[in-house]
Short mmCIF file of N, CA, C and O in Angstrom, two decimals:
data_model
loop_
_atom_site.label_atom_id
_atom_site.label_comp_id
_atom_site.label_asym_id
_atom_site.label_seq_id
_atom_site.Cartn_x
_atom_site.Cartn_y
_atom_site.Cartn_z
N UNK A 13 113.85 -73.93 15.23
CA UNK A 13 113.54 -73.37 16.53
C UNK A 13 112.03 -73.46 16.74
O UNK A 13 111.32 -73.39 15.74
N UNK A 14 111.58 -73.58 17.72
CA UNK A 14 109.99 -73.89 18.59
C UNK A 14 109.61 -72.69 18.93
O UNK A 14 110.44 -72.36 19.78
N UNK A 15 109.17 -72.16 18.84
CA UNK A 15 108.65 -70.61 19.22
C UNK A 15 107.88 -70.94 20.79
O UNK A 15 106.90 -71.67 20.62
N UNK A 16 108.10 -70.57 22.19
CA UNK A 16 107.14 -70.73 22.89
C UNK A 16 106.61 -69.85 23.33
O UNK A 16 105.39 -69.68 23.26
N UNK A 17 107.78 -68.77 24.13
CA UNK A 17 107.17 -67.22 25.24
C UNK A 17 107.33 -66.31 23.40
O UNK A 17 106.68 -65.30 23.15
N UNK A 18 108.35 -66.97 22.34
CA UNK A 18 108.15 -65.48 21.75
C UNK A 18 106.47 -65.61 20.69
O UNK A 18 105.82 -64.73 20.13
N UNK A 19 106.25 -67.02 20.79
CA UNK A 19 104.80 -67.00 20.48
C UNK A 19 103.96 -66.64 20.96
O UNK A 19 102.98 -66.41 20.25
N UNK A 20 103.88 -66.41 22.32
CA UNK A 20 102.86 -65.71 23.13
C UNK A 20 103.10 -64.13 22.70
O UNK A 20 102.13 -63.50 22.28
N UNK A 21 104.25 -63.54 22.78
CA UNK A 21 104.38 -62.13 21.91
C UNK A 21 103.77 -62.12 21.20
O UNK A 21 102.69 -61.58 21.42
N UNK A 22 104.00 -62.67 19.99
CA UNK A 22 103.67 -62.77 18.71
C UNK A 22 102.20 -63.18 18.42
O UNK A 22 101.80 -63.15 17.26
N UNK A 23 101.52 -63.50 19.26
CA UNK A 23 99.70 -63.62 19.29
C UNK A 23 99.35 -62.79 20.14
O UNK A 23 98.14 -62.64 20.34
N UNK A 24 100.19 -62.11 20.78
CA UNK A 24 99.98 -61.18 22.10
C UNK A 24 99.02 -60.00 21.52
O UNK A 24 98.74 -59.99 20.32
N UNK A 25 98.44 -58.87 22.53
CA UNK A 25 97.66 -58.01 21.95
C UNK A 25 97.97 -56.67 22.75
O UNK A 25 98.40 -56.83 23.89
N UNK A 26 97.83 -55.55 22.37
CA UNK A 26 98.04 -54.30 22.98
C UNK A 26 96.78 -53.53 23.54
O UNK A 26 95.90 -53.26 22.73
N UNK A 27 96.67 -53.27 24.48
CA UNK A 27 95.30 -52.79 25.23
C UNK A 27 95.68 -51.37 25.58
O UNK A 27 96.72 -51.24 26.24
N UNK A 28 94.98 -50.26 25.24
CA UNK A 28 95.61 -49.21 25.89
C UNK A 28 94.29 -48.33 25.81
O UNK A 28 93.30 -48.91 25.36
N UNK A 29 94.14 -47.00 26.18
CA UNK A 29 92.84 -46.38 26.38
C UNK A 29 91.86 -46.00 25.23
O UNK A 29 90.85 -45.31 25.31
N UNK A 30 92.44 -46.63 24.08
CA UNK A 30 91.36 -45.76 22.67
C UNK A 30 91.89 -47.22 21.91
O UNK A 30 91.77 -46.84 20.75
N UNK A 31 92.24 -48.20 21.83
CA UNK A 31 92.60 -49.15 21.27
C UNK A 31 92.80 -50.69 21.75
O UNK A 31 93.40 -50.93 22.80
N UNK A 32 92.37 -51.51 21.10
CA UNK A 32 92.77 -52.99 21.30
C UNK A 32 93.37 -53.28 20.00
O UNK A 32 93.01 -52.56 19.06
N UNK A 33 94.55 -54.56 19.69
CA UNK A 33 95.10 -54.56 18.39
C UNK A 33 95.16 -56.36 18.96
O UNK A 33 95.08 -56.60 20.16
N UNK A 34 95.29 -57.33 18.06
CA UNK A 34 95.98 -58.41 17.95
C UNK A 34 96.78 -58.50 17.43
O UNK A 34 96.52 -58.14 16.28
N UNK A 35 98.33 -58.97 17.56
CA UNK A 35 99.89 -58.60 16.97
C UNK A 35 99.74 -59.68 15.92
O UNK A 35 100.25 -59.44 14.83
N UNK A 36 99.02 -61.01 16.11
CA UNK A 36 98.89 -61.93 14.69
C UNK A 36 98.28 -61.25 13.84
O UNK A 36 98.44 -61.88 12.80
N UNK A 37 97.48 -60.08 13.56
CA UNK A 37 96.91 -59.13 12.80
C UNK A 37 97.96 -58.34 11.79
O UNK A 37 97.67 -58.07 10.63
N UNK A 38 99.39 -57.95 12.51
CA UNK A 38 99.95 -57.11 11.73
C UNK A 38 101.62 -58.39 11.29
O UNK A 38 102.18 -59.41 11.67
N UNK A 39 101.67 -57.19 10.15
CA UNK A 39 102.49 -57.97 9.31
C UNK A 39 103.78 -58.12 9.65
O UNK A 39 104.10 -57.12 10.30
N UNK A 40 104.87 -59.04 9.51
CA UNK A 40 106.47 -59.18 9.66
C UNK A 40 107.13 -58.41 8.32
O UNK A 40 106.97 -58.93 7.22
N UNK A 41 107.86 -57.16 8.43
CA UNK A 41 109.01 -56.43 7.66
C UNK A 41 110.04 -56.65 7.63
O UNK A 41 110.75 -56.27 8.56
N UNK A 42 110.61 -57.39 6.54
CA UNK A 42 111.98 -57.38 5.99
C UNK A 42 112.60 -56.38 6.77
O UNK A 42 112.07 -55.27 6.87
N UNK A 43 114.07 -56.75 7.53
CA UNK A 43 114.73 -55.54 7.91
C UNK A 43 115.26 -54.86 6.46
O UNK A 43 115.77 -55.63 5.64
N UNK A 44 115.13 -53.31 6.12
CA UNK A 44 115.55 -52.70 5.18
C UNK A 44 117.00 -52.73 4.77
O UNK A 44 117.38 -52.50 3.62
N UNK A 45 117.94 -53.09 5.97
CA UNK A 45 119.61 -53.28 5.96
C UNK A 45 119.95 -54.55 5.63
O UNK A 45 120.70 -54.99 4.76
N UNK A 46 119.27 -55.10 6.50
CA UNK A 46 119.97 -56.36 7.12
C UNK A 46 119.14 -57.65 6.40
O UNK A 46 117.93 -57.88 6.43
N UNK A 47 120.22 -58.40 5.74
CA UNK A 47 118.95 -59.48 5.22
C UNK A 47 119.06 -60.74 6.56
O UNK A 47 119.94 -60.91 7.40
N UNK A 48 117.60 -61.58 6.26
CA UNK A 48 117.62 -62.29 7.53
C UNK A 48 116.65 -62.24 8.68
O UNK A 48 116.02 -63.01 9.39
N UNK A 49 116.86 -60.89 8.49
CA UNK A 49 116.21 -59.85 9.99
C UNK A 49 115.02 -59.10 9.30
O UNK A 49 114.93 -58.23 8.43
N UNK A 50 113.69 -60.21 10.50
CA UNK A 50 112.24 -58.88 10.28
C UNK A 50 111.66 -58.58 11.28
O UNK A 50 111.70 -59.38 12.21
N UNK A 51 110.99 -57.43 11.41
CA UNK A 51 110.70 -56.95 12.65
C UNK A 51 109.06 -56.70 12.37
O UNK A 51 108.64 -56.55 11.22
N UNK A 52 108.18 -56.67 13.52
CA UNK A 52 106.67 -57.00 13.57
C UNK A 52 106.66 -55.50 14.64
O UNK A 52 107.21 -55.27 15.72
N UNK A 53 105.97 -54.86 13.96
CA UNK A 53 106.09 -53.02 14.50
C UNK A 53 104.42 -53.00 16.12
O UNK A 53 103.25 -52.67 15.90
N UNK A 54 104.82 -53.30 17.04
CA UNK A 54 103.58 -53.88 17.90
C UNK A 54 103.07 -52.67 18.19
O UNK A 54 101.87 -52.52 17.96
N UNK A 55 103.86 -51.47 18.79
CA UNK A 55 103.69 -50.60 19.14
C UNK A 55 104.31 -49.22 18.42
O UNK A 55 105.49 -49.08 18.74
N UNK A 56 103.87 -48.29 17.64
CA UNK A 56 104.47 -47.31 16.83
C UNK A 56 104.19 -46.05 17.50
O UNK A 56 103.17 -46.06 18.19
N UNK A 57 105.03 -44.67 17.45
CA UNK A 57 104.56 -43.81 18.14
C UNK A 57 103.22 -42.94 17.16
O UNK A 57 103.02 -41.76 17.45
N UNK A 58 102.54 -43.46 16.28
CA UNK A 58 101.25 -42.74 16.36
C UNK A 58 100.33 -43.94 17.61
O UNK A 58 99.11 -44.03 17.63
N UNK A 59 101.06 -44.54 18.33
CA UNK A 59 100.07 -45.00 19.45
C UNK A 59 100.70 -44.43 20.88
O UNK A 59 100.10 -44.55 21.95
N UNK A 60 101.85 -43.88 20.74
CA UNK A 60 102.17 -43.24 21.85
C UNK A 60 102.68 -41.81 21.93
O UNK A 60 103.51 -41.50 22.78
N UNK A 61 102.23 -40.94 21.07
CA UNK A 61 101.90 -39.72 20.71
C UNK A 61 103.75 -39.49 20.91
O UNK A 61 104.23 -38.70 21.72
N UNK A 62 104.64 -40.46 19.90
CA UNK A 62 106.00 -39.82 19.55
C UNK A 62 106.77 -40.18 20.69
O UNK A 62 107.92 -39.73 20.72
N UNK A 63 106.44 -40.79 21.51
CA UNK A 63 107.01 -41.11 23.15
C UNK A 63 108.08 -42.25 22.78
O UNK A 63 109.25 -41.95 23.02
N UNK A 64 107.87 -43.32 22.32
CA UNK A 64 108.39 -44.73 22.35
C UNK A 64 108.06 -45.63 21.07
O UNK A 64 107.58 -45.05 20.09
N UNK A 65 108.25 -46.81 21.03
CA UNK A 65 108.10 -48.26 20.20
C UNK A 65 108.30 -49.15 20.45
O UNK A 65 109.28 -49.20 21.20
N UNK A 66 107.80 -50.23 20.19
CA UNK A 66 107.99 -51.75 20.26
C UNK A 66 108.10 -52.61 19.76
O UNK A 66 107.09 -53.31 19.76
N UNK A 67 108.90 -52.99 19.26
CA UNK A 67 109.24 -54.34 18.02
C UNK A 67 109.69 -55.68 18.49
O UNK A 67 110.52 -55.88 19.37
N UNK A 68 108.84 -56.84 17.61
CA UNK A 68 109.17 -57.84 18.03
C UNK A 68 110.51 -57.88 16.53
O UNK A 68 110.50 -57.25 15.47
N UNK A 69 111.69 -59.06 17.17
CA UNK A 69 112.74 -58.73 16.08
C UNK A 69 113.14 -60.25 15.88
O UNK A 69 113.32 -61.10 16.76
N UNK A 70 113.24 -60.37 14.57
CA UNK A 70 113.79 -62.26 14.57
C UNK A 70 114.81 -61.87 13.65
O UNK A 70 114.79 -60.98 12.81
N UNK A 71 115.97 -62.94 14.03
CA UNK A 71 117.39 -62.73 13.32
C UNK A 71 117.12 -64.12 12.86
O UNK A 71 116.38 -64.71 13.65
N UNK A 72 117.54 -64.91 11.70
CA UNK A 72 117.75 -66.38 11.08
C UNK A 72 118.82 -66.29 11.61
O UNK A 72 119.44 -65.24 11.77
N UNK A 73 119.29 -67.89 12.08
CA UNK A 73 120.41 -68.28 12.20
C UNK A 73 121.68 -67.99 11.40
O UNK A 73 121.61 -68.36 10.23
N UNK A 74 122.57 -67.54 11.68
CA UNK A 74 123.93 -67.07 10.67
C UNK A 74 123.46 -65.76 10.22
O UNK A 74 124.05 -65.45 9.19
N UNK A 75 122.69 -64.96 10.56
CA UNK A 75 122.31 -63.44 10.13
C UNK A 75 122.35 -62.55 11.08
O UNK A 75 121.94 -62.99 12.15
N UNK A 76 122.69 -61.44 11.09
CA UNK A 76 123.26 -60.48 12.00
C UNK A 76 122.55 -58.78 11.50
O UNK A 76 122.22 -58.41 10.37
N UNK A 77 122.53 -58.32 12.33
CA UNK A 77 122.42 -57.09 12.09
C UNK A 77 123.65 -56.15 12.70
O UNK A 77 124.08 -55.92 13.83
N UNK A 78 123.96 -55.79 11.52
CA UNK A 78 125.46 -55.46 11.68
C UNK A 78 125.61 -54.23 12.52
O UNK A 78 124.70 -53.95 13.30
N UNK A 79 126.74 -53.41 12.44
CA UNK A 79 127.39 -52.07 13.23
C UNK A 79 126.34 -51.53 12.56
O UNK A 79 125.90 -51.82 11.45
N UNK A 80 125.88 -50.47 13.59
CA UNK A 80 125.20 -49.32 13.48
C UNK A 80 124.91 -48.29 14.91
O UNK A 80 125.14 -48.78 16.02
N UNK A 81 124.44 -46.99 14.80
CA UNK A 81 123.88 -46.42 15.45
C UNK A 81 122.68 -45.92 15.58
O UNK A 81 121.93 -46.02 14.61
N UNK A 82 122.22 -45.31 16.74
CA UNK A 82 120.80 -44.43 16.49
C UNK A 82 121.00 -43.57 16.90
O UNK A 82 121.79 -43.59 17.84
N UNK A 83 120.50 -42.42 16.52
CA UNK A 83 120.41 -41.30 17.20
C UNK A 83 118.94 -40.70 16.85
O UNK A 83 118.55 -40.77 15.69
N UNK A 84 118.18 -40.16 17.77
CA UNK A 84 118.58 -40.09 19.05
C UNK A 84 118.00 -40.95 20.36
O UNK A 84 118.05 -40.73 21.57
N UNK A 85 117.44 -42.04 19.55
CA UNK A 85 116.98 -43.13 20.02
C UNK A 85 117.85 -44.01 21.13
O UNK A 85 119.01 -44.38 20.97
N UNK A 86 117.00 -44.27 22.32
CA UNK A 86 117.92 -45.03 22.92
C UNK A 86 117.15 -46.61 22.85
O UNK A 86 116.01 -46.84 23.25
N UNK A 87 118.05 -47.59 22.24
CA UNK A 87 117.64 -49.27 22.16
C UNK A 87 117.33 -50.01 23.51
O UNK A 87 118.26 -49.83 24.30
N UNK A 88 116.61 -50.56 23.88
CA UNK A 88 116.59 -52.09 24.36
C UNK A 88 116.48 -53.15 23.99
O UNK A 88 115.48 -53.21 23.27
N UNK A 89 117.03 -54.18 24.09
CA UNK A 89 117.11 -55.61 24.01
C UNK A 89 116.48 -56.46 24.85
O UNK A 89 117.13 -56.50 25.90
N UNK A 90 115.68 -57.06 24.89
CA UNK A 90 115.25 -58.34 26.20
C UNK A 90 115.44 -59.76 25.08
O UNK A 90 114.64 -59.81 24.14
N UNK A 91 116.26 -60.63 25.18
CA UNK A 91 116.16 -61.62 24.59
C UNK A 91 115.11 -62.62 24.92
O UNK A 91 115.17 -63.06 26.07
N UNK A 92 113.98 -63.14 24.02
CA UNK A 92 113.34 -63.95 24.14
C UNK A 92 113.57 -65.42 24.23
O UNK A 92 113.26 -66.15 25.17
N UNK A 93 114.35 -65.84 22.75
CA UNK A 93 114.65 -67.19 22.47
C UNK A 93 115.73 -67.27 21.51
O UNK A 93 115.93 -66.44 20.62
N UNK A 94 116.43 -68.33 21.72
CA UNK A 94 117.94 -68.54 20.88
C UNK A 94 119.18 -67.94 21.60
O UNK A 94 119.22 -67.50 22.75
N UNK A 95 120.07 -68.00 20.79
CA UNK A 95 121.03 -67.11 21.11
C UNK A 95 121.93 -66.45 20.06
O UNK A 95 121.55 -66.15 18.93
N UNK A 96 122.83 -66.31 20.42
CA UNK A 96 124.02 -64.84 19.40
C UNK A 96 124.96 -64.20 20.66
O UNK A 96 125.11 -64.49 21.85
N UNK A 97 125.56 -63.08 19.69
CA UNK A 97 126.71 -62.40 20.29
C UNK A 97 126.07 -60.97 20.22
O UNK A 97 125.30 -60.60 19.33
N UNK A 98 126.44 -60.29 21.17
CA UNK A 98 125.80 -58.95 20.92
C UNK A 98 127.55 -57.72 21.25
O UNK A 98 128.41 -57.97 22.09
N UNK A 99 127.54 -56.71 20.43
CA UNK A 99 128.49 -55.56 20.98
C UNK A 99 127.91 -54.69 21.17
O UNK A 99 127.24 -54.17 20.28
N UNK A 100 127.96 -54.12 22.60
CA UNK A 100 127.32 -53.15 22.76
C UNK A 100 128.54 -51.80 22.77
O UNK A 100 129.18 -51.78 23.81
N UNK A 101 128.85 -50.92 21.96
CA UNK A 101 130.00 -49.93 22.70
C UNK A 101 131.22 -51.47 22.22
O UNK A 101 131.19 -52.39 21.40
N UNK A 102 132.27 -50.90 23.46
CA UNK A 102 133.33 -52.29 23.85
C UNK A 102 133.10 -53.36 24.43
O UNK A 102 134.01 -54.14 24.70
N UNK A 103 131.20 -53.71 24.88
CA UNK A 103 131.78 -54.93 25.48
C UNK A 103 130.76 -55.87 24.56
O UNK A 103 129.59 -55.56 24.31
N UNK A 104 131.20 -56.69 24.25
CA UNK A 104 130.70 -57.69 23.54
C UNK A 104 130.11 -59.13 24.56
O UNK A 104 130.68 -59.65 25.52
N UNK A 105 129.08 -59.41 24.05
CA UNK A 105 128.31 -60.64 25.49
C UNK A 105 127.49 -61.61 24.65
O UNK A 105 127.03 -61.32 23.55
N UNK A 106 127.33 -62.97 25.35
CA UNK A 106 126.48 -63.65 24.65
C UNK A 106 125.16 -63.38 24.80
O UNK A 106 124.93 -63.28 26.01
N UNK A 107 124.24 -63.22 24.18
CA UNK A 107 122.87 -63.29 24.21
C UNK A 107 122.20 -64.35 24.01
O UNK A 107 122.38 -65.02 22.99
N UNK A 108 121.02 -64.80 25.25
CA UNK A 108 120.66 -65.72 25.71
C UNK A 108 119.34 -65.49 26.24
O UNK A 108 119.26 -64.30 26.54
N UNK A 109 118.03 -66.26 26.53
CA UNK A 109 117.04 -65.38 26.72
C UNK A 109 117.36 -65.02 28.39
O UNK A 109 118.34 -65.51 28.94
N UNK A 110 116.57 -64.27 28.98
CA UNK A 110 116.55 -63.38 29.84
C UNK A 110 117.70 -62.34 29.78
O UNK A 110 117.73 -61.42 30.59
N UNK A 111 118.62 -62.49 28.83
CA UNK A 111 119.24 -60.84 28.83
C UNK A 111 118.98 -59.67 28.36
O UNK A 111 117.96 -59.65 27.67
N UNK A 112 119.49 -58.74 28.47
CA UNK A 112 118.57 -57.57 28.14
C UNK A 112 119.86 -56.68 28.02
O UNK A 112 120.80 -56.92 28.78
N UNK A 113 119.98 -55.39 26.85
CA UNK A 113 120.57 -55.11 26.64
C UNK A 113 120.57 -53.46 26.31
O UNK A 113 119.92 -53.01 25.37
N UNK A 114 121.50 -52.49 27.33
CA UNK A 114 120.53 -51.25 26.58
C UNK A 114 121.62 -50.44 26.10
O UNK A 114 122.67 -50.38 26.75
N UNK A 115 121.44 -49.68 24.78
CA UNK A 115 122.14 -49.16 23.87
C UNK A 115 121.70 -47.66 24.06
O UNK A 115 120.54 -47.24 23.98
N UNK A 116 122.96 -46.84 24.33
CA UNK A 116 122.72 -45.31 24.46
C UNK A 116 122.58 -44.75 23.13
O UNK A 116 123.12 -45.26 22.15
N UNK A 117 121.84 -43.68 23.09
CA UNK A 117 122.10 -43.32 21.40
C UNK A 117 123.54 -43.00 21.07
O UNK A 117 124.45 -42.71 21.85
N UNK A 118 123.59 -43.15 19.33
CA UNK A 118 125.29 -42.59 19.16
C UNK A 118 126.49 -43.91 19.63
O UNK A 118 127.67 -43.91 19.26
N UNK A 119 125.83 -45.00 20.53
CA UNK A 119 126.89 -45.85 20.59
C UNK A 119 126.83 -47.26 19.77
O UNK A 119 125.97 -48.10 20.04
N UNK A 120 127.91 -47.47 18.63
CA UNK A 120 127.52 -48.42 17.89
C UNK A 120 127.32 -49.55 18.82
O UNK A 120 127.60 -49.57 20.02
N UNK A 121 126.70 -50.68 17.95
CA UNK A 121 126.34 -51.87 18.34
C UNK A 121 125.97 -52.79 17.03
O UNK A 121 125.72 -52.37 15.90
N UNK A 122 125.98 -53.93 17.39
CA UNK A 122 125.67 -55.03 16.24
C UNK A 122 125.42 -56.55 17.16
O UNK A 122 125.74 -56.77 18.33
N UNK A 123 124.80 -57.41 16.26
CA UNK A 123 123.49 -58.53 16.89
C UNK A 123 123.69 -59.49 15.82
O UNK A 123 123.16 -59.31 14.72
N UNK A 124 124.56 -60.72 16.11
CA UNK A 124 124.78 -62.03 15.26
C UNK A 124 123.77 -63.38 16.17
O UNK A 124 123.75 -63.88 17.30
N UNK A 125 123.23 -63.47 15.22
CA UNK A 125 122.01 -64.94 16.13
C UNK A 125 123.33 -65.98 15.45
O UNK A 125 123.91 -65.94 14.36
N UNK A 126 123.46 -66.95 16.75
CA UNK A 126 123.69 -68.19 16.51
C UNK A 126 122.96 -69.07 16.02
O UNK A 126 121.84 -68.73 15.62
N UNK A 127 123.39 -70.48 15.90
CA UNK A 127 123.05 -71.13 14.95
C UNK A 127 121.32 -71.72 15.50
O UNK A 127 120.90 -72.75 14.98
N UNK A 128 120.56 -71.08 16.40
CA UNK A 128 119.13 -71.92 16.63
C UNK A 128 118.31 -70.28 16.04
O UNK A 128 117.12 -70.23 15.73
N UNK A 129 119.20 -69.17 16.01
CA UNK A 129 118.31 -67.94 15.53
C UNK A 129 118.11 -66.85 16.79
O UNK A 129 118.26 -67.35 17.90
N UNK A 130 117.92 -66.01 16.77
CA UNK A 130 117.70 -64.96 17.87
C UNK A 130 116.38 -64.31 17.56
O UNK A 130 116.01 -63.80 16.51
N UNK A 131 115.56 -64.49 19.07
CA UNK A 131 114.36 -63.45 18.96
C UNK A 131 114.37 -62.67 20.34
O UNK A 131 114.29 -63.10 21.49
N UNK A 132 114.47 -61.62 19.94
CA UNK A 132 114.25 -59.82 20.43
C UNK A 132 113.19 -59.93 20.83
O UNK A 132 112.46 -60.87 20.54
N UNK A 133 112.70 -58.50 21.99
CA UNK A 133 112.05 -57.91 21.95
C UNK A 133 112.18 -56.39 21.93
O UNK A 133 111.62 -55.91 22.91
N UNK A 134 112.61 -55.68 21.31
CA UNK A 134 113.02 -54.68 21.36
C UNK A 134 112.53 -53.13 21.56
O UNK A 134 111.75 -52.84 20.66
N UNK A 135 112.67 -52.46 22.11
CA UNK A 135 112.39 -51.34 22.48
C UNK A 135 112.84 -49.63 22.22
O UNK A 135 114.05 -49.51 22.39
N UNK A 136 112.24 -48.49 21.91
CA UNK A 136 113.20 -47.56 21.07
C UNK A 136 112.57 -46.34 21.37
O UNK A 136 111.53 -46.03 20.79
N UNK A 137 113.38 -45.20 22.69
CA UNK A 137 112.72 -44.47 23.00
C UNK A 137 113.87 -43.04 22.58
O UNK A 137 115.03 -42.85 22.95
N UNK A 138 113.07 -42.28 21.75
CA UNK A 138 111.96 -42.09 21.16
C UNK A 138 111.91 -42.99 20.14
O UNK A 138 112.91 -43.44 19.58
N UNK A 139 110.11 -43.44 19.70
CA UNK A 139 110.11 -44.24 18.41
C UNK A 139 111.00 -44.46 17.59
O UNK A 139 111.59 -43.53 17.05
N UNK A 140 111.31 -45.89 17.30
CA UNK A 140 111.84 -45.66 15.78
C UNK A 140 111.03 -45.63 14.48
O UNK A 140 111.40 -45.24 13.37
N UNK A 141 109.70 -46.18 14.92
CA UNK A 141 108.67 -45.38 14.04
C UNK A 141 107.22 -44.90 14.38
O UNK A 141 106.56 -44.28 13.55
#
């Protein structure tokens, strides 16, 4: 896969009133569950005083992040690049970029990248970290 808009993420930078950051600065994390899957932490709530988060998220091709929930976090999805299958609850959809996907807390869900890989941008209010 060619990285293009999720490369602009991914060199992208966060500007906000007491901070500037460059996202090529901080590091990619092994997802702790899920092998396959790492996530690049852009925005954490010690930058939004516990409010929210922002993660950029890459799935390898044939890797999934399986059933799970959050509580009391509610998810977003904006697909960047690639594709996969997503379940949100009961309805299950392809993911493709420009979709976007939002997960209530408490309702499972799970995220299989097809075979070019899936990149997220994901969102988690309140923080997921």
């Amino acid at each position: 896969m060619v990285p293009h808009v999720f490369d602009s993420f991914n060199h992208g930078q966060l500007l906000n009133h007491h901070d500037e950051r460059l996202f090529s600065q901080l590091p990619w994390n092994a997802h702790p569950s899920f092998s396959g899957v790492a996530l690049k932490h852009l925005v954490t709530s010690k930058e939004t005083n516990g409010m929210f988060s922002y993660h950029l998220v890459k799935i390898e091709p044939g890797h999934a992040i399986g059933d799970h929930i959050h509580d009391p976090q509610l998810e977003t999805h904006e697909v960047i690049e690639g594709t996969g299958v997503c379940r949100n609850g009961e309805v299950v959809g392809e993911y493709k970029p420009g979709m976007i996907s939002i997960f209530l807390p408490r309702v499972h869900h799970a995220v299989e990248a097809g075979e070019d890989g899936l990149l997220i941008f994901a969102k988690f209010i309140p923080p997921l970290c």
